């Protein structure tokens, strides 16, 4: 079975390489290290959130609120740094706490009030975004101390910091899902909720956990994006949930639950990112870009359904 | 009787890591009941899935009335007069009984279903099945597994078919329903329908079959007219050796009471009280719908209960979730392996270790070496037939799936083990192994509650037999006073008894 998983991921990898090869041939600027690093940087914000989304989708849930959580975390950090002159570390931690709390609320709505994940997180999508606007009055917030912006804009060995964050978080998420008891239980809950419960899995606890993780990681993305841009905005991350979900699903996470890997999700995020990057380089208008991305998402999810249909 | 309806020639089927069928040849005659038997994983279900168009063979041909055919799907096969009741239930839980029975052949008026007619015809079928108390509009998913199984049979009967294939149709039925099914099969036979019948219950085969084909490891190892063969010979061919001491039971319960249930009430059972002694095997008998499964699910914390007390070794305990039960060293093998027992898309290894992960962890990490060792050991101990412990549970044969569920709980070495239909769908050889295992566990002092609809195993294995009817515990019979008649007497609902008198 492992073999098939690998084959599945190799399939995604091949699509990615073909896409990159095509762009390398048709555009002059694609295969430059500068462009590739820019693409990677753009991918990292999506990918980090997609790790959490992957866990949520493995439990057969969905989290539509990650983009809004990114926004509100960004605003919280920006306000604390700029308006309240809070020290950097507590400010960042507050932003992450905000993200995690939003995730916890999702988890409680889904487990205790028994709301469908789609509905609960759609509500939180609106609430989070609304609160971000309330807190800022809609104005962008800047500037920040350099120590803060350096985290987002700095590089190590020529690699932008957010990319490094993505790599480290990917490794942690991968190990968590694959080698820990909690990770295994996440798959169990998505694979068969009743069987998991009868095997002593605290299903509610696991569900709350994955939504909290998704919120936390959206918070990290919010923090990194704010530091990178040097500005906190209420509309940060708007619409990102679609890219995030698409990244997970293109990467082979099954919407029916029980299946998905971090490696696949990284590849999925890369396909989304490279596609956007390539469309820009090819001079495709931003309107058509949206159409193209939409087509890719539909294609990927249709593919998931087909696979699901074959699975009894 | 030389009317061949269906013939398969040199059928081969390979799955990754297993050759499930190795050149099967067989003819099926008009109007015969043709049984197929064999161990778990012998390839019985695979063969009928090839006949009915679920799988296509790697090699070989199928002839229907002399014409070479190959079906693309069960629906395709059905339109050619071959209907299959698969081992896995395939009723649609959200649809009504009527819709399930007539799915795909509803009569329409200008595109609208004509419900009046549909319900009338459904009533007729339900009467044949002797379950006319069910309304055609009942949502199928609300019925018990046994009823769903009957509905599935009804669906096959409602179709004009030349060949009806039944893969372990009685695995979730109790005696009465089995009798009804046999009546139906008799009628089908009289009408010239060929019935291909797969079962692990050999006594059934001797009651209804005309011929029996024996399979072993993907090969046909024998075919007999039923009156020219004895049970032992069939078993010997199936298992590849003589099987002695089918039921081994020499464990004796100790005096110490380990579990006491007092005045237990739930949605489907009332005022149930009983004791369980250390090292005892307590059988739970009753008809379908008597509330046994619900009682066990409540004891295990999966379903809520309204009132009642549980004492473990004299101490009152409160079980609110299966995890609580597990922590009190109680295990439960549920009735339905696919819906409750297994996570089908997980591997055999992951399924076996799931309830016991807390015992093989270090700082939150699973000790993988330990996990592999446990999985391998259990696969070997229970002779689970799988190419590797990394196979998904989905791809195992039904009986081997059941063994994986057992392995999950045996691995935990519980003090109290609740088994709900533990041998459902398991072949004779493996059954004998499970009985042996139960006996050994009981000797070690593990207490076992065995819910079973198979009277022979209840009679042979239980130290005492608790009988339930309509949600009430009607009797607890000692081993030396228990008999089939007594059990049936106490299992029959009072309402029926009083009507009869
Ligand atoms: N979809 C599948 N993928 C891989 N292997 C399979 C698949 N279906 C069946 N097998 C394997 O083929 C063999 C035959 O299985 P089959 O289901 O036909 O057995 P069976 O005789 O019906 O057993 P049982 O009595 O347990 O139902 C088994 O080893 C099983 O693991
Ligand atoms: Mg089978």
Coordinates of N, CA, C and O in Angstrom, one line a residue, chain B residues 122-178:
Chain B
X122 N -44.3 -4.2 -2.9 CA -43.3 -4.4 -1.8 C -44.0 -5.3 -0.7 O -43.4 -6.2 -0.2
X123 N -45.2 -4.9 -0.4 CA -46.0 -5.7 0.6 C -45.9 -7.2 0.3 O -45.7 -8.0 1.1
X124 N -46.1 -7.5 -1.0 CA -46.1 -8.9 -1.4 C -44.8 -9.6 -1.1 O -44.7 -10.7 -0.6
X125 N -43.7 -8.9 -1.4 CA -42.4 -9.4 -1.2 C -42.2 -9.6 0.3 O -41.7 -10.6 0.8
X126 N -42.6 -8.5 1.1 CA -42.3 -8.6 2.5 C -43.1 -9.8 3.1 O -42.7 -10.4 4.1
X127 N -44.3 -10.1 2.5 CA -45.1 -11.2 3.0 C -44.3 -12.5 2.8 O -44.2 -13.4 3.6
X128 N -43.8 -12.6 1.6 CA -43.0 -13.8 1.3 C -41.8 -14.0 2.3 O -41.5 -15.1 2.7
X129 N -41.2 -12.8 2.7 CA -40.1 -12.9 3.6 C -40.6 -13.0 5.0 O -39.7 -13.1 5.9
X130 N -41.9 -13.0 5.2 CA -42.5 -13.2 6.5 C -42.1 -12.0 7.5 O -41.8 -12.2 8.6
X131 N -41.9 -10.9 6.9 CA -41.7 -9.7 7.7 C -42.7 -8.6 7.3 O -42.3 -7.4 7.2
X132 N -43.9 -9.0 7.2 CA -45.0 -8.1 6.7 C -45.2 -7.0 7.7 O -45.9 -6.0 7.4
X133 N -44.7 -7.1 9.0 CA -44.9 -6.1 10.0 C -44.2 -4.8 9.6 O -44.4 -3.8 10.2
X134 N -43.2 -4.9 8.7 CA -42.5 -3.7 8.3 C -43.2 -3.0 7.2 O -43.7 -3.6 6.3
X135 N -43.3 -1.7 7.4 CA -44.0 -0.9 6.3 C -43.1 -0.6 5.2 O -41.9 -0.4 5.4
X136 N -43.6 -0.7 3.9 CA -42.7 -0.4 2.8 C -42.1 0.9 2.8 O -41.1 1.2 2.2
X137 N -42.6 1.9 3.6 CA -42.1 3.2 3.6 C -41.0 3.4 4.6 O -40.4 4.5 4.7
X138 N -40.7 2.4 5.5 CA -39.7 2.5 6.5 C -38.4 2.8 5.9 O -38.0 2.3 4.8
X139 N -37.6 3.7 6.5 CA -36.3 4.0 6.0 C -35.4 2.8 6.4 O -35.3 2.4 7.6
X140 N -34.7 2.3 5.4 CA -34.0 1.0 5.6 C -32.9 1.1 6.7 O -32.7 0.2 7.4
X141 N -32.3 2.2 6.7 CA -31.1 2.4 7.7 C -31.6 2.3 9.1 O -30.7 2.0 10.0
X142 N -32.9 2.4 9.4 CA -33.3 2.4 10.8 C -33.6 0.9 11.2 O -33.8 0.6 12.4
X143 N -33.5 0.0 10.3 CA -33.7 -1.4 10.6 C -32.5 -2.1 11.1 O -31.4 -1.6 10.8
X144 N -32.6 -3.2 11.8 CA -31.4 -3.9 12.2 C -30.7 -4.6 11.0 O -31.3 -4.7 9.9
X145 N -29.5 -5.0 11.3 CA -28.7 -5.6 10.2 C -29.5 -6.8 9.6 O -29.5 -7.0 8.4
X146 N -30.1 -7.6 10.5 CA -30.8 -8.8 10.0 C -31.9 -8.4 9.0 O -32.1 -9.0 8.0
X147 N -32.7 -7.4 9.4 CA -33.8 -7.0 8.5 C -33.2 -6.5 7.2 O -33.7 -6.7 6.1
X148 N -32.1 -5.7 7.3 CA -31.5 -5.2 6.1 C -31.1 -6.3 5.2 O -31.2 -6.2 3.9
X149 N -30.6 -7.3 5.8 CA -30.2 -8.5 5.0 C -31.4 -9.1 4.3 O -31.3 -9.5 3.1
X150 N -32.5 -9.2 5.0 CA -33.7 -9.7 4.4 C -34.2 -8.9 3.3 O -34.7 -9.4 2.2
X151 N -34.1 -7.5 3.4 CA -34.5 -6.6 2.4 C -33.6 -6.9 1.1 O -34.1 -6.9 0.0
X152 N -32.4 -7.1 1.4 CA -31.5 -7.4 0.3 C -31.9 -8.7 -0.4 O -31.8 -8.7 -1.7
X153 N -32.3 -9.7 0.3 CA -32.8 -10.9 -0.3 C -34.0 -10.6 -1.1 O -34.2 -11.1 -2.2
X154 N -34.9 -9.8 -0.5 CA -36.1 -9.4 -1.2 C -35.9 -8.7 -2.5 O -36.6 -9.0 -3.5
X155 N -34.8 -8.0 -2.6 CA -34.5 -7.3 -3.8 C -34.1 -8.3 -4.9 O -34.6 -8.2 -6.1
X156 N -33.4 -9.4 -4.5 CA -33.1 -10.4 -5.5 C -34.3 -11.1 -5.9 O -34.5 -11.4 -7.1
X157 N -35.2 -11.4 -5.0 CA -36.4 -12.2 -5.3 C -37.3 -11.4 -6.2 O -38.0 -12.0 -7.1
X158 N -37.3 -10.1 -6.0 CA -38.2 -9.3 -6.8 C -37.8 -9.2 -8.3 O -38.6 -8.7 -9.1
X159 N -36.6 -9.6 -8.6 CA -36.1 -9.5 -9.9 C -36.4 -10.9 -10.6 O -36.3 -11.9 -10.0
X160 N -36.8 -10.8 -11.9 CA -36.9 -12.0 -12.7 C -35.5 -12.4 -13.0 O -34.9 -11.9 -13.9
X161 N -35.1 -13.5 -12.3 CA -33.7 -13.9 -12.6 C -33.6 -15.4 -12.9 O -34.4 -16.2 -12.6
X162 N -32.6 -15.7 -13.7 CA -32.3 -17.1 -13.9 C -31.3 -17.7 -12.9 O -31.4 -18.8 -12.5
X163 N -30.4 -16.8 -12.4 CA -29.5 -17.2 -11.4 C -29.4 -16.2 -10.3 O -29.4 -15.0 -10.5
X164 N -29.6 -16.7 -9.1 CA -29.4 -15.8 -7.9 C -28.2 -16.3 -7.1 O -28.1 -17.5 -6.8
X165 N -27.3 -15.4 -6.9 CA -26.1 -15.7 -6.1 C -26.2 -15.1 -4.7 O -26.5 -13.9 -4.6
X166 N -26.0 -15.9 -3.7 CA -26.1 -15.4 -2.3 C -24.8 -15.7 -1.6 O -24.4 -16.8 -1.4
X167 N -24.1 -14.6 -1.3 CA -22.8 -14.8 -0.6 C -23.0 -14.6 0.9 O -23.2 -13.5 1.4
X168 N -23.0 -15.7 1.7 CA -23.2 -15.7 3.1 C -24.5 -14.9 3.5 O -24.4 -14.0 4.3
X169 N -25.6 -15.3 2.9 CA -26.9 -14.5 3.2 C -27.3 -14.6 4.7 O -28.0 -13.8 5.2
X170 N -26.9 -15.7 5.3 CA -27.5 -16.0 6.7 C -26.6 -15.5 7.8 O -26.9 -15.8 8.9
X171 N -25.5 -14.8 7.4 CA -24.5 -14.5 8.5 C -25.0 -13.7 9.6 O -24.6 -13.7 10.7
X172 N -26.1 -12.9 9.2 CA -26.6 -12.0 10.3 C -28.1 -12.4 10.6 O -28.8 -11.6 11.1
X173 N -28.5 -13.6 10.2 CA -29.9 -14.0 10.5 C -30.0 -15.0 11.6 O -29.0 -15.7 11.9
X174 N -31.1 -15.0 12.3 CA -31.3 -16.0 13.3 C -32.1 -17.1 12.7 O -32.7 -17.0 11.6
X175 N -32.2 -18.2 13.5 CA -32.9 -19.4 13.0 C -34.2 -19.2 12.2 O -34.4 -19.7 11.1
X176 N -35.1 -18.4 12.8 CA -36.4 -18.3 12.2 C -36.3 -17.7 10.8 O -36.9 -18.1 9.8
X177 N -35.4 -16.6 10.7 CA -35.3 -16.0 9.4 C -34.6 -16.9 8.4 O -34.9 -16.9 7.2
X178 N -33.7 -17.7 8.9 CA -33.0 -18.7 8.0 C -34.1 -19.6 7.4 O -34.1 -20.0 6.2

